[in-house]
Amino acid sequence: MRLTVKTSAQTEMIDVTHLVQQQVAENSFQDGLCMVFVPHTTAAVTINESADPDVRKDILMILNKIVPWREAYSHLEGNSPAHLKTSIIGSSETVAVEKGKLVLGTWQGIFFCEFDGPRTRKLDVRLINIC
Ligand code: ZN
């Protein structure tokens, strides 16, 4: 399944856990693996704390320090920092599904990470049966 995620800032982390869980439910998927994949070079996906929004704020603050916007980048499009952040965070996550529910820790959520927004983005969700 391919979901649409509309982002509203240059850099942000959007909790998409409910959208992914909705795909699991709509497909009556009970047990296996759920893979989420971001088919973009300037957006990523990660799993981290969903309870306190300040955690996302801190992650983005430090990412912005590690990868400065102004640097002697060669990429002419001007968005090298977004490409770098995407490689640091990664393009996919895999979560187990048990009895129709994503098996996430109490404080965990799945986050779509925008690094060159705002844009309309895609998020692939694949449900994998395992024996
Ligand atoms: Zn680029």
CSV table of C-alpha atoms and ligand atoms in Angstrom, one decimal:
chain,number,residue,atom,x,y,z
A,1,MET,CA,0.0,0.0,0.0
A,2,ARG,CA,1.2,3.5,-0.7
A,3,LEU,CA,0.1,6.2,1.7
A,4,THR,CA,0.3,10.0,1.2
A,5,VAL,CA,1.9,12.1,3.9
A,6,LYS,CA,1.5,15.9,3.6
A,7,THR,CA,4.3,17.7,5.4
A,8,SER,CA,4.1,21.3,6.5
A,9,ALA,CA,7.6,22.4,7.4
A,10,GLN,CA,11.2,22.1,6.0
A,11,THR,CA,12.2,19.7,8.7
A,12,GLU,CA,9.7,17.8,10.9
A,13,MET,CA,8.8,14.4,12.3
A,14,ILE,CA,5.2,13.3,11.9
A,15,ASP,CA,3.7,10.5,13.9
A,16,VAL,CA,2.3,8.0,11.4
A,17,THR,CA,1.7,5.1,13.7
A,18,HIS,CA,-2.1,5.4,13.4
A,19,LEU,CA,-1.9,5.4,9.6
A,20,VAL,CA,0.3,2.3,9.6
A,21,GLN,CA,-1.9,0.5,12.2
A,22,GLN,CA,-5.0,1.4,10.0
A,23,GLN,CA,-3.4,-0.4,7.1
A,24,VAL,CA,-2.8,-3.5,9.3
A,25,ALA,CA,-6.5,-3.4,10.4
A,26,GLU,CA,-8.0,-2.7,7.0
A,27,ASN,CA,-6.2,-5.7,5.5
A,28,SER,CA,-7.2,-7.9,8.4
A,29,PHE,CA,-3.6,-8.7,8.9
A,30,GLN,CA,-3.1,-10.7,12.1
A,31,ASP,CA,0.5,-12.0,12.5
A,32,GLY,CA,3.7,-11.2,10.6
A,33,LEU,CA,5.9,-8.2,9.8
A,34,CYS,CA,5.0,-4.7,8.8
A,35,MET,CA,7.6,-2.9,6.8
A,36,VAL,CA,7.4,0.8,6.2
A,37,PHE,CA,9.5,2.3,3.4
A,38,VAL,CA,10.0,5.9,2.3
A,39,PRO,CA,10.7,6.1,-1.4
A,40,HIS,CA,12.4,9.5,-1.3
A,41,THR,CA,16.0,10.7,-1.0
A,42,THR,CA,15.2,13.7,1.3
A,43,ALA,CA,12.7,12.0,3.7
A,44,ALA,CA,13.1,9.1,6.1
A,45,VAL,CA,11.4,7.0,8.7
A,46,THR,CA,12.3,6.1,12.3
A,47,ILE,CA,10.9,4.7,15.5
A,48,ASN,CA,11.2,6.7,18.7
A,49,GLU,CA,9.2,8.2,21.6
A,50,SER,CA,5.7,9.4,20.8
A,51,ALA,CA,4.7,10.4,24.3
A,52,ASP,CA,6.8,13.6,24.7
A,53,PRO,CA,7.0,15.8,21.5
A,54,ASP,CA,10.1,17.4,22.9
A,55,VAL,CA,12.0,14.2,22.0
A,56,ARG,CA,11.3,14.9,18.3
A,57,LYS,CA,12.3,18.5,18.8
A,58,ASP,CA,15.6,17.5,20.4
A,59,ILE,CA,16.4,14.9,17.6
A,60,LEU,CA,15.8,17.5,15.0
A,61,MET,CA,17.8,20.1,16.9
A,62,ILE,CA,20.9,17.8,17.1
A,63,LEU,CA,20.5,16.6,13.5
A,64,ASN,CA,20.5,20.3,12.4
A,65,LYS,CA,23.7,20.8,14.3
A,66,ILE,CA,25.4,17.7,13.0
A,67,VAL,CA,24.4,18.5,9.4
A,68,PRO,CA,24.5,22.3,8.9
A,69,TRP,CA,22.6,23.9,6.1
A,70,ARG,CA,25.5,26.1,5.1
A,71,GLU,CA,28.5,24.1,4.1
A,72,ALA,CA,30.7,23.7,1.0
A,73,TYR,CA,28.3,21.1,-0.5
A,74,SER,CA,28.7,20.1,-4.2
A,75,HIS,CA,25.2,19.0,-4.9
A,76,LEU,CA,23.7,21.8,-7.1
A,77,GLU,CA,20.1,21.4,-6.0
A,78,GLY,CA,21.0,22.9,-2.7
A,79,ASN,CA,19.5,20.3,-0.4
A,80,SER,CA,22.5,18.2,0.5
A,81,PRO,CA,21.7,18.5,4.2
A,82,ALA,CA,18.3,16.8,3.6
A,83,HIS,CA,20.0,13.9,1.7
A,84,LEU,CA,22.6,13.5,4.5
A,85,LYS,CA,19.9,13.4,7.2
A,86,THR,CA,17.9,10.9,5.2
A,87,SER,CA,20.9,8.5,5.1
A,88,ILE,CA,21.6,9.0,8.8
A,89,ILE,CA,18.0,8.2,9.8
A,90,GLY,CA,17.3,5.6,7.1
A,91,SER,CA,14.6,4.7,4.6
A,92,SER,CA,12.7,1.8,6.3
A,93,GLU,CA,11.6,0.2,9.5
A,94,THR,CA,10.1,-3.2,10.3
A,95,VAL,CA,7.7,-3.9,13.1
A,96,ALA,CA,6.2,-7.2,14.2
A,97,VAL,CA,2.4,-7.6,14.1
A,98,GLU,CA,0.7,-9.8,16.6
A,99,LYS,CA,-3.1,-10.4,16.8
A,100,GLY,CA,-3.7,-7.5,14.4
A,101,LYS,CA,-1.6,-5.0,16.3
A,102,LEU,CA,1.8,-3.4,15.7
A,103,VAL,CA,4.2,-4.7,18.4
A,104,LEU,CA,5.6,-1.4,19.6
A,105,GLY,CA,7.0,-0.5,23.0
A,106,THR,CA,4.8,1.6,25.3
A,107,TRP,CA,6.4,4.9,24.3
A,108,GLN,CA,7.3,4.0,20.7
A,109,GLY,CA,5.8,5.5,17.6
A,110,ILE,CA,6.6,5.4,13.9
A,111,PHE,CA,7.7,8.8,12.5
A,112,PHE,CA,7.9,10.1,9.0
A,113,CYS,CA,10.8,12.4,8.9
A,114,GLU,CA,10.7,15.3,6.4
A,115,PHE,CA,14.0,17.0,5.7
A,116,ASP,CA,13.2,19.1,2.6
A,117,GLY,CA,9.6,20.1,2.9
A,118,PRO,CA,6.9,21.1,2.8
A,119,ARG,CA,5.9,18.5,0.2
A,120,THR,CA,3.4,15.8,-0.5
A,121,ARG,CA,5.2,12.5,0.2
A,122,LYS,CA,4.7,8.8,-0.2
A,123,LEU,CA,5.0,6.1,2.5
A,124,ASP,CA,5.0,2.4,1.4
A,125,VAL,CA,3.5,-0.1,3.9
A,126,ARG,CA,4.1,-3.8,3.2
A,127,LEU,CA,2.6,-6.6,5.3
A,128,ILE,CA,4.6,-9.8,5.2
A,129,ASN,CA,3.4,-13.2,6.3
A,130,ILE,CA,6.0,-15.3,8.0
A,131,CYS,CA,5.7,-19.0,8.9
B,1,ZN,ZN,18.9,17.0,-4.0
